[in-house]
Amino acid sequence: MRSLFARLAATISELKANPNEVLNQANGEPIVILSHNKPRAYMVPVETFEQMQEQLEDYRLLQEARKRMDDESVPVTIDELRAAIQEKSAQGVEQA
């Protein structure tokens, strides 16, 4: 049997009949929507969805950072970095 990730379940018929009541009963928690006693969808509050999206983006960035940590690095001194920045800046001014 499949795990459900919500404490409250509502059928599609209940949701159609009185969506505000279903939302009020949820108290900001996710709701699993059932069709023929099978989960068909989850309904989550906007704030929860936005937090989930931010966490997914943070995870994606973490994975990218970990991947880049495995890349070979090139040792550079701060003076070399400053010189390279100044050179790029001078090239930009010449092109303008």
PDB file of N, CA and C in Angstrom:
ATOM      1  N   MET A   1       0.842  -1.196   0.000  1.00  0.00           N
ATOM      2  CA  MET A   1       0.000   0.000   0.000  1.00  0.00           C
ATOM      3  C   MET A   1       0.879   1.248   0.000  1.00  0.00           C
ATOM      4  N   ARG A   2       0.463   2.225  -0.704  1.00  0.00           N
ATOM      5  CA  ARG A   2       1.183   3.482  -0.873  1.00  0.00           C
ATOM      6  C   ARG A   2       1.026   4.372   0.373  1.00  0.00           C
ATOM      7  N   SER A   3       2.110   5.036   0.775  1.00  0.00           N
ATOM      8  CA  SER A   3       2.059   5.983   1.898  1.00  0.00           C
ATOM      9  C   SER A   3       1.425   7.286   1.430  1.00  0.00           C
ATOM     10  N   LEU A   4       0.633   7.860   2.304  1.00  0.00           N
ATOM     11  CA  LEU A   4       0.034   9.163   2.006  1.00  0.00           C
ATOM     12  C   LEU A   4       0.761  10.217   2.821  1.00  0.00           C
ATOM     13  N   PHE A   5       0.998  11.358   2.225  1.00  0.00           N
ATOM     14  CA  PHE A   5       1.753  12.421   2.866  1.00  0.00           C
ATOM     15  C   PHE A   5       0.840  13.558   3.310  1.00  0.00           C
ATOM     16  N   ALA A   6      -0.309  13.183   3.863  1.00  0.00           N
ATOM     17  CA  ALA A   6      -1.258  14.170   4.369  1.00  0.00           C
ATOM     18  C   ALA A   6      -2.094  13.530   5.459  1.00  0.00           C
ATOM     19  N   ARG A   7      -2.473  14.326   6.437  1.00  0.00           N
ATOM     20  CA  ARG A   7      -3.330  13.822   7.514  1.00  0.00           C
ATOM     21  C   ARG A   7      -4.806  13.842   7.108  1.00  0.00           C
ATOM     22  N   LEU A   8      -5.142  14.749   6.202  1.00  0.00           N
ATOM     23  CA  LEU A   8      -6.533  14.906   5.787  1.00  0.00           C
ATOM     24  C   LEU A   8      -6.696  14.425   4.356  1.00  0.00           C
ATOM     25  N   ALA A   9      -7.769  13.686   4.143  1.00  0.00           N
ATOM     26  CA  ALA A   9      -8.115  13.230   2.794  1.00  0.00           C
ATOM     27  C   ALA A   9      -9.505  13.743   2.453  1.00  0.00           C
ATOM     28  N   ALA A  10      -9.681  14.051   1.185  1.00  0.00           N
ATOM     29  CA  ALA A  10     -10.995  14.481   0.706  1.00  0.00           C
ATOM     30  C   ALA A  10     -11.199  13.878  -0.675  1.00  0.00           C
ATOM     31  N   THR A  11     -12.431  13.533  -0.951  1.00  0.00           N
ATOM     32  CA  THR A  11     -12.738  13.013  -2.279  1.00  0.00           C
ATOM     33  C   THR A  11     -12.920  14.188  -3.233  1.00  0.00           C
ATOM     34  N   ILE A  12     -12.842  13.885  -4.498  1.00  0.00           N
ATOM     35  CA  ILE A  12     -13.082  14.926  -5.502  1.00  0.00           C
ATOM     36  C   ILE A  12     -14.498  15.475  -5.347  1.00  0.00           C
ATOM     37  N   SER A  13     -15.447  14.598  -5.036  1.00  0.00           N
ATOM     38  CA  SER A  13     -16.836  15.043  -4.845  1.00  0.00           C
ATOM     39  C   SER A  13     -16.951  16.014  -3.679  1.00  0.00           C
ATOM     40  N   GLU A  14     -16.257  15.717  -2.562  1.00  0.00           N
ATOM     41  CA  GLU A  14     -16.281  16.633  -1.408  1.00  0.00           C
ATOM     42  C   GLU A  14     -15.650  17.973  -1.767  1.00  0.00           C
ATOM     43  N   LEU A  15     -14.572  17.907  -2.519  1.00  0.00           N
ATOM     44  CA  LEU A  15     -13.894  19.130  -2.920  1.00  0.00           C
ATOM     45  C   LEU A  15     -14.778  19.977  -3.832  1.00  0.00           C
ATOM     46  N   LYS A  16     -15.464  19.330  -4.773  1.00  0.00           N
ATOM     47  CA  LYS A  16     -16.376  20.050  -5.671  1.00  0.00           C
ATOM     48  C   LYS A  16     -17.546  20.651  -4.902  1.00  0.00           C
ATOM     49  N   ALA A  17     -18.089  19.883  -3.965  1.00  0.00           N
ATOM     50  CA  ALA A  17     -19.282  20.315  -3.243  1.00  0.00           C
ATOM     51  C   ALA A  17     -18.998  21.515  -2.339  1.00  0.00           C
ATOM     52  N   ASN A  18     -17.867  21.505  -1.646  1.00  0.00           N
ATOM     53  CA  ASN A  18     -17.595  22.589  -0.706  1.00  0.00           C
ATOM     54  C   ASN A  18     -16.088  22.783  -0.527  1.00  0.00           C
ATOM     55  N   PRO A  19     -15.422  23.402  -1.502  1.00  0.00           N
ATOM     56  CA  PRO A  19     -13.969  23.549  -1.425  1.00  0.00           C
ATOM     57  C   PRO A  19     -13.489  24.338  -0.209  1.00  0.00           C
ATOM     58  N   ASN A  20     -14.238  25.378   0.170  1.00  0.00           N
ATOM     59  CA  ASN A  20     -13.825  26.172   1.335  1.00  0.00           C
ATOM     60  C   ASN A  20     -13.848  25.355   2.620  1.00  0.00           C
ATOM     61  N   GLU A  21     -14.831  24.496   2.760  1.00  0.00           N
ATOM     62  CA  GLU A  21     -14.911  23.654   3.949  1.00  0.00           C
ATOM     63  C   GLU A  21     -13.720  22.694   4.020  1.00  0.00           C
ATOM     64  N   VAL A  22     -13.361  22.108   2.893  1.00  0.00           N
ATOM     65  CA  VAL A  22     -12.206  21.203   2.853  1.00  0.00           C
ATOM     66  C   VAL A  22     -10.945  21.960   3.250  1.00  0.00           C
ATOM     67  N   LEU A  23     -10.772  23.163   2.697  1.00  0.00           N
ATOM     68  CA  LEU A  23      -9.596  23.971   3.035  1.00  0.00           C
ATOM     69  C   LEU A  23      -9.578  24.358   4.504  1.00  0.00           C
ATOM     70  N   ASN A  24     -10.727  24.722   5.043  1.00  0.00           N
ATOM     71  CA  ASN A  24     -10.805  25.105   6.456  1.00  0.00           C
ATOM     72  C   ASN A  24     -10.467  23.931   7.371  1.00  0.00           C
ATOM     73  N   GLN A  25     -10.927  22.746   7.012  1.00  0.00           N
ATOM     74  CA  GLN A  25     -10.631  21.559   7.823  1.00  0.00           C
ATOM     75  C   GLN A  25      -9.138  21.240   7.830  1.00  0.00           C
ATOM     76  N   ALA A  26      -8.464  21.601   6.784  1.00  0.00           N
ATOM     77  CA  ALA A  26      -7.046  21.263   6.646  1.00  0.00           C
ATOM     78  C   ALA A  26      -6.153  22.096   7.567  1.00  0.00           C
ATOM     79  N   ASN A  27      -6.615  23.259   7.971  1.00  0.00           N
ATOM     80  CA  ASN A  27      -5.812  24.119   8.854  1.00  0.00           C
ATOM     81  C   ASN A  27      -4.406  24.367   8.316  1.00  0.00           C
ATOM     82  N   GLY A  28      -4.278  24.583   7.023  1.00  0.00           N
ATOM     83  CA  GLY A  28      -2.979  24.870   6.432  1.00  0.00           C
ATOM     84  C   GLY A  28      -2.125  23.650   6.152  1.00  0.00           C
ATOM     85  N   GLU A  29      -2.634  22.463   6.411  1.00  0.00           N
ATOM     86  CA  GLU A  29      -1.906  21.225   6.158  1.00  0.00           C
ATOM     87  C   GLU A  29      -2.193  20.743   4.731  1.00  0.00           C
ATOM     88  N   PRO A  30      -1.335  19.914   4.179  1.00  0.00           N
ATOM     89  CA  PRO A  30      -1.634  19.323   2.863  1.00  0.00           C
ATOM     90  C   PRO A  30      -2.868  18.425   2.935  1.00  0.00           C
ATOM     91  N   ILE A  31      -3.545  18.313   1.818  1.00  0.00           N
ATOM     92  CA  ILE A  31      -4.733  17.458   1.700  1.00  0.00           C
ATOM     93  C   ILE A  31      -4.501  16.508   0.539  1.00  0.00           C
ATOM     94  N   VAL A  32      -4.767  15.229   0.761  1.00  0.00           N
ATOM     95  CA  VAL A  32      -4.695  14.284  -0.350  1.00  0.00           C
ATOM     96  C   VAL A  32      -6.098  14.199  -0.951  1.00  0.00           C
ATOM     97  N   ILE A  33      -6.180  14.316  -2.253  1.00  0.00           N
ATOM     98  CA  ILE A  33      -7.454  14.251  -2.960  1.00  0.00           C
ATOM     99  C   ILE A  33      -7.589  12.844  -3.536  1.00  0.00           C
ATOM    100  N   LEU A  34      -8.694  12.201  -3.203  1.00  0.00           N
ATOM    101  CA  LEU A  34      -8.929  10.816  -3.607  1.00  0.00           C
ATOM    102  C   LEU A  34      -9.972  10.720  -4.709  1.00  0.00           C
ATOM    103  N   SER A  35      -9.755   9.774  -5.590  1.00  0.00           N
ATOM    104  CA  SER A  35     -10.729   9.423  -6.607  1.00  0.00           C
ATOM    105  C   SER A  35     -10.839   7.908  -6.595  1.00  0.00           C
ATOM    106  N   HIS A  36     -12.031   7.411  -6.322  1.00  0.00           N
ATOM    107  CA  HIS A  36     -12.258   5.968  -6.193  1.00  0.00           C
ATOM    108  C   HIS A  36     -11.301   5.365  -5.159  1.00  0.00           C
ATOM    109  N   ASN A  37     -11.166   6.084  -4.032  1.00  0.00           N
ATOM    110  CA  ASN A  37     -10.317   5.679  -2.902  1.00  0.00           C
ATOM    111  C   ASN A  37      -8.836   5.565  -3.249  1.00  0.00           C
ATOM    112  N   LYS A  38      -8.418   6.191  -4.319  1.00  0.00           N
ATOM    113  CA  LYS A  38      -6.999   6.193  -4.686  1.00  0.00           C
ATOM    114  C   LYS A  38      -6.507   7.638  -4.723  1.00  0.00           C
ATOM    115  N   PRO A  39      -5.290   7.881  -4.230  1.00  0.00           N
ATOM    116  CA  PRO A  39      -4.768   9.253  -4.277  1.00  0.00           C
ATOM    117  C   PRO A  39      -4.583   9.725  -5.714  1.00  0.00           C
ATOM    118  N   ARG A  40      -5.111  10.907  -6.007  1.00  0.00           N
ATOM    119  CA  ARG A  40      -5.001  11.475  -7.358  1.00  0.00           C
ATOM    120  C   ARG A  40      -4.181  12.753  -7.360  1.00  0.00           C
ATOM    121  N   ALA A  41      -4.182  13.482  -6.208  1.00  0.00           N
ATOM    122  CA  ALA A  41      -3.464  14.757  -6.157  1.00  0.00           C
ATOM    123  C   ALA A  41      -3.296  15.172  -4.703  1.00  0.00           C
ATOM    124  N   TYR A  42      -2.382  16.084  -4.512  1.00  0.00           N
ATOM    125  CA  TYR A  42      -2.234  16.734  -3.215  1.00  0.00           C
ATOM    126  C   TYR A  42      -2.553  18.203  -3.394  1.00  0.00           C
ATOM    127  N   MET A  43      -3.195  18.763  -2.407  1.00  0.00           N
ATOM    128  CA  MET A  43      -3.485  20.183  -2.404  1.00  0.00           C
ATOM    129  C   MET A  43      -2.745  20.761  -1.194  1.00  0.00           C
ATOM    130  N   VAL A  44      -1.897  21.738  -1.457  1.00  0.00           N
ATOM    131  CA  VAL A  44      -1.112  22.342  -0.379  1.00  0.00           C
ATOM    132  C   VAL A  44      -1.331  23.844  -0.360  1.00  0.00           C
ATOM    133  N   PRO A  45      -1.216  24.454   0.821  1.00  0.00           N
ATOM    134  CA  PRO A  45      -1.338  25.913   0.884  1.00  0.00           C
ATOM    135  C   PRO A  45      -0.226  26.578   0.082  1.00  0.00           C
ATOM    136  N   VAL A  46      -0.467  27.778  -0.367  1.00  0.00           N
ATOM    137  CA  VAL A  46       0.489  28.531  -1.173  1.00  0.00           C
ATOM    138  C   VAL A  46       1.827  28.648  -0.450  1.00  0.00           C
ATOM    139  N   GLU A  47       1.799  28.977   0.838  1.00  0.00           N
ATOM    140  CA  GLU A  47       3.036  29.150   1.598  1.00  0.00           C
ATOM    141  C   GLU A  47       3.851  27.856   1.610  1.00  0.00           C
ATOM    142  N   THR A  48       3.187  26.733   1.781  1.00  0.00           N
ATOM    143  CA  THR A  48       3.869  25.437   1.797  1.00  0.00           C
ATOM    144  C   THR A  48       4.487  25.146   0.439  1.00  0.00           C
ATOM    145  N   PHE A  49       3.744  25.396  -0.620  1.00  0.00           N
ATOM    146  CA  PHE A  49       4.255  25.165  -1.966  1.00  0.00           C
ATOM    147  C   PHE A  49       5.489  26.029  -2.236  1.00  0.00           C
ATOM    148  N   GLU A  50       5.424  27.308  -1.855  1.00  0.00           N
ATOM    149  CA  GLU A  50       6.551  28.208  -2.069  1.00  0.00           C
ATOM    150  C   GLU A  50       7.782  27.746  -1.289  1.00  0.00           C
ATOM    151  N   GLN A  51       7.590  27.284  -0.045  1.00  0.00           N
ATOM    152  CA  GLN A  51       8.706  26.766   0.744  1.00  0.00           C
ATOM    153  C   GLN A  51       9.306  25.526   0.084  1.00  0.00           C
ATOM    154  N   MET A  52       8.447  24.665  -0.432  1.00  0.00           N
ATOM    155  CA  MET A  52       8.931  23.466  -1.116  1.00  0.00           C
ATOM    156  C   MET A  52       9.770  23.842  -2.332  1.00  0.00           C
ATOM    157  N   GLN A  53       9.315  24.832  -3.101  1.00  0.00           N
ATOM    158  CA  GLN A  53      10.055  25.265  -4.278  1.00  0.00           C
ATOM    159  C   GLN A  53      11.414  25.839  -3.895  1.00  0.00           C
ATOM    160  N   GLU A  54      11.448  26.627  -2.815  1.00  0.00           N
ATOM    161  CA  GLU A  54      12.717  27.189  -2.350  1.00  0.00           C
ATOM    162  C   GLU A  54      13.671  26.079  -1.901  1.00  0.00           C
ATOM    163  N   GLN A  55      13.147  25.084  -1.197  1.00  0.00           N
ATOM    164  CA  GLN A  55      13.986  23.979  -0.751  1.00  0.00           C
ATOM    165  C   GLN A  55      14.521  23.173  -1.926  1.00  0.00           C
ATOM    166  N   LEU A  56      13.702  22.973  -2.940  1.00  0.00           N
ATOM    167  CA  LEU A  56      14.168  22.274  -4.132  1.00  0.00           C
ATOM    168  C   LEU A  56      15.280  23.056  -4.830  1.00  0.00           C
ATOM    169  N   GLU A  57      15.118  24.367  -4.918  1.00  0.00           N
ATOM    170  CA  GLU A  57      16.145  25.200  -5.541  1.00  0.00           C
ATOM    171  C   GLU A  57      17.435  25.173  -4.716  1.00  0.00           C
ATOM    172  N   ASP A  58      17.302  25.238  -3.381  1.00  0.00           N
ATOM    173  CA  ASP A  58      18.483  25.144  -2.516  1.00  0.00           C
ATOM    174  C   ASP A  58      19.188  23.807  -2.715  1.00  0.00           C
ATOM    175  N   TYR A  59      18.421  22.739  -2.827  1.00  0.00           N
ATOM    176  CA  TYR A  59      19.007  21.411  -3.030  1.00  0.00           C
ATOM    177  C   TYR A  59      19.726  21.352  -4.378  1.00  0.00           C
ATOM    178  N   ARG A  60      19.109  21.914  -5.413  1.00  0.00           N
ATOM    179  CA  ARG A  60      19.743  21.933  -6.732  1.00  0.00           C
ATOM    180  C   ARG A  60      21.063  22.698  -6.688  1.00  0.00           C
ATOM    181  N   LEU A  61      21.065  23.841  -5.995  1.00  0.00           N
ATOM    182  CA  LEU A  61      22.290  24.626  -5.874  1.00  0.00           C
ATOM    183  C   LEU A  61      23.357  23.879  -5.074  1.00  0.00           C
ATOM    184  N   LEU A  62      22.930  23.158  -4.046  1.00  0.00           N
ATOM    185  CA  LEU A  62      23.870  22.358  -3.255  1.00  0.00           C
ATOM    186  C   LEU A  62      24.508  21.274  -4.108  1.00  0.00           C
ATOM    187  N   GLN A  63      23.690  20.607  -4.923  1.00  0.00           N
ATOM    188  CA  GLN A  63      24.220  19.571  -5.808  1.00  0.00           C
ATOM    189  C   GLN A  63      25.228  20.163  -6.796  1.00  0.00           C
ATOM    190  N   GLU A  64      24.919  21.343  -7.339  1.00  0.00           N
ATOM    191  CA  GLU A  64      25.826  22.002  -8.268  1.00  0.00           C
ATOM    192  C   GLU A  64      27.127  22.377  -7.564  1.00  0.00           C
ATOM    193  N   ALA A  65      27.032  22.883  -6.337  1.00  0.00           N
ATOM    194  CA  ALA A  65      28.234  23.248  -5.581  1.00  0.00           C
ATOM    195  C   ALA A  65      29.087  22.022  -5.306  1.00  0.00           C
ATOM    196  N   ARG A  66      28.456  20.922  -4.931  1.00  0.00           N
ATOM    197  CA  ARG A  66      29.207  19.682  -4.672  1.00  0.00           C
ATOM    198  C   ARG A  66      29.906  19.198  -5.941  1.00  0.00           C
ATOM    199  N   LYS A  67      29.220  19.305  -7.049  1.00  0.00           N
ATOM    200  CA  LYS A  67      29.807  18.890  -8.331  1.00  0.00           C
ATOM    201  C   LYS A  67      31.029  19.748  -8.654  1.00  0.00           C
ATOM    202  N   ARG A  68      30.893  21.039  -8.426  1.00  0.00           N
ATOM    203  CA  ARG A  68      31.998  21.948  -8.730  1.00  0.00           C
ATOM    204  C   ARG A  68      33.173  21.761  -7.779  1.00  0.00           C
ATOM    205  N   MET A  69      32.907  21.317  -6.558  1.00  0.00           N
ATOM    206  CA  MET A  69      33.990  21.068  -5.615  1.00  0.00           C
ATOM    207  C   MET A  69      34.889  19.933  -6.102  1.00  0.00           C
ATOM    208  N   ASP A  70      34.332  19.039  -6.892  1.00  0.00           N
ATOM    209  CA  ASP A  70      35.099  17.922  -7.429  1.00  0.00           C
ATOM    210  C   ASP A  70      35.935  18.329  -8.642  1.00  0.00           C
ATOM    211  N   ASP A  71      35.607  19.477  -9.250  1.00  0.00           N
ATOM    212  CA  ASP A  71      36.371  19.957 -10.403  1.00  0.00           C
ATOM    213  C   ASP A  71      37.781  20.347  -9.957  1.00  0.00           C
ATOM    214  N   GLU A  72      38.710  20.243 -10.893  1.00  0.00           N
ATOM    215  CA  GLU A  72      40.069  20.663 -10.578  1.00  0.00           C
ATOM    216  C   GLU A  72      40.105  22.173 -10.407  1.00  0.00           C
ATOM    217  N   SER A  73      40.824  22.608  -9.390  1.00  0.00           N
ATOM    218  CA  SER A  73      40.942  24.043  -9.162  1.00  0.00           C
ATOM    219  C   SER A  73      42.273  24.538  -9.709  1.00  0.00           C
ATOM    220  N   VAL A  74      42.313  25.826  -9.971  1.00  0.00           N
ATOM    221  CA  VAL A  74      43.524  26.453 -10.466  1.00  0.00           C
ATOM    222  C   VAL A  74      43.966  27.455  -9.401  1.00  0.00           C
ATOM    223  N   PRO A  75      45.150  27.257  -8.818  1.00  0.00           N
ATOM    224  CA  PRO A  75      45.595  28.192  -7.777  1.00  0.00           C
ATOM    225  C   PRO A  75      45.875  29.571  -8.375  1.00  0.00           C
ATOM    226  N   VAL A  76      45.330  30.601  -7.732  1.00  0.00           N
ATOM    227  CA  VAL A  76      45.503  31.983  -8.180  1.00  0.00           C
ATOM    228  C   VAL A  76      45.741  32.834  -6.942  1.00  0.00           C
ATOM    229  N   THR A  77      46.706  33.728  -7.018  1.00  0.00           N
ATOM    230  CA  THR A  77      46.916  34.648  -5.909  1.00  0.00           C
ATOM    231  C   THR A  77      45.941  35.806  -6.039  1.00  0.00           C
ATOM    232  N   ILE A  78      45.766  36.538  -4.955  1.00  0.00           N
ATOM    233  CA  ILE A  78      44.864  37.689  -4.991  1.00  0.00           C
ATOM    234  C   ILE A  78      45.393  38.757  -5.947  1.00  0.00           C
ATOM    235  N   ASP A  79      46.691  38.897  -6.014  1.00  0.00           N
ATOM    236  CA  ASP A  79      47.275  39.886  -6.932  1.00  0.00           C
ATOM    237  C   ASP A  79      47.004  39.521  -8.391  1.00  0.00           C
ATOM    238  N   GLU A  80      47.109  38.230  -8.717  1.00  0.00           N
ATOM    239  CA  GLU A  80      46.807  37.785 -10.083  1.00  0.00           C
ATOM    240  C   GLU A  80      45.339  38.028 -10.413  1.00  0.00           C
ATOM    241  N   LEU A  81      44.478  37.794  -9.443  1.00  0.00           N
ATOM    242  CA  LEU A  81      43.048  38.011  -9.642  1.00  0.00           C
ATOM    243  C   LEU A  81      42.755  39.488  -9.870  1.00  0.00           C
ATOM    244  N   ARG A  82      43.351  40.351  -9.065  1.00  0.00           N
ATOM    245  CA  ARG A  82      43.145  41.802  -9.232  1.00  0.00           C
ATOM    246  C   ARG A  82      43.640  42.265 -10.606  1.00  0.00           C
ATOM    247  N   ALA A  83      44.805  41.766 -11.005  1.00  0.00           N
ATOM    248  CA  ALA A  83      45.355  42.154 -12.310  1.00  0.00           C
ATOM    249  C   ALA A  83      44.427  41.712 -13.437  1.00  0.00           C
ATOM    250  N   ALA A  84      43.895  40.521 -13.347  1.00  0.00           N
ATOM    251  CA  ALA A  84      42.985  40.023 -14.379  1.00  0.00           C
ATOM    252  C   ALA A  84      41.718  40.865 -14.432  1.00  0.00           C
ATOM    253  N   ILE A  85      41.208  41.264 -13.280  1.00  0.00           N
ATOM    254  CA  ILE A  85      39.995  42.093 -13.237  1.00  0.00           C
ATOM    255  C   ILE A  85      40.276  43.457 -13.851  1.00  0.00           C
ATOM    256  N   GLN A  86      41.419  44.041 -13.511  1.00  0.00           N
ATOM    257  CA  GLN A  86      41.766  45.340 -14.073  1.00  0.00           C
ATOM    258  C   GLN A  86      41.932  45.263 -15.586  1.00  0.00           C
ATOM    259  N   GLU A  87      42.536  44.181 -16.059  1.00  0.00           N
ATOM    260  CA  GLU A  87      42.713  43.998 -17.496  1.00  0.00           C
ATOM    261  C   GLU A  87      41.363  43.887 -18.199  1.00  0.00           C
ATOM    262  N   LYS A  88      40.454  43.100 -17.640  1.00  0.00           N
ATOM    263  CA  LYS A  88      39.107  42.963 -18.227  1.00  0.00           C
ATOM    264  C   LYS A  88      38.395  44.311 -18.234  1.00  0.00           C
ATOM    265  N   SER A  89      38.562  45.040 -17.147  1.00  0.00           N
ATOM    266  CA  SER A  89      37.899  46.349 -17.042  1.00  0.00           C
ATOM    267  C   SER A  89      38.443  47.299 -18.096  1.00  0.00           C
ATOM    268  N   ALA A  90      39.750  47.284 -18.304  1.00  0.00           N
ATOM    269  CA  ALA A  90      40.371  48.151 -19.312  1.00  0.00           C
ATOM    270  C   ALA A  90      39.902  47.759 -20.719  1.00  0.00           C
ATOM    271  N   GLN A  91      39.762  46.466 -20.970  1.00  0.00           N
ATOM    272  CA  GLN A  91      39.288  46.010 -22.272  1.00  0.00           C
ATOM    273  C   GLN A  91      37.861  46.479 -22.507  1.00  0.00           C
ATOM    274  N   GLY A  92      37.049  46.463 -21.473  1.00  0.00           N
ATOM    275  CA  GLY A  92      35.664  46.907 -21.594  1.00  0.00           C
ATOM    276  C   GLY A  92      35.569  48.367 -21.937  1.00  0.00           C
ATOM    277  N   VAL A  93      36.444  49.187 -21.351  1.00  0.00           N
ATOM    278  CA  VAL A  93      36.452  50.619 -21.615  1.00  0.00           C
ATOM    279  C   VAL A  93      36.905  50.888 -23.046  1.00  0.00           C
ATOM    280  N   GLU A  94      37.903  50.152 -23.525  1.00  0.00           N
ATOM    281  CA  GLU A  94      38.396  50.339 -24.891  1.00  0.00           C
ATOM    282  C   GLU A  94      37.331  50.003 -25.931  1.00  0.00           C
ATOM    283  N   GLN A  95      36.515  48.989 -25.630  1.00  0.00           N
ATOM    284  CA  GLN A  95      35.490  48.561 -26.581  1.00  0.00           C
ATOM    285  C   GLN A  95      34.306  49.514 -26.621  1.00  0.00           C
ATOM    286  N   ALA A  96      34.099  50.272 -25.546  1.00  0.00           N
ATOM    287  CA  ALA A  96      32.936  51.172 -25.474  1.00  0.00           C
ATOM    288  C   ALA A  96      33.099  52.412 -26.262  1.00  0.00           C
TER     289      ALA A  96
END
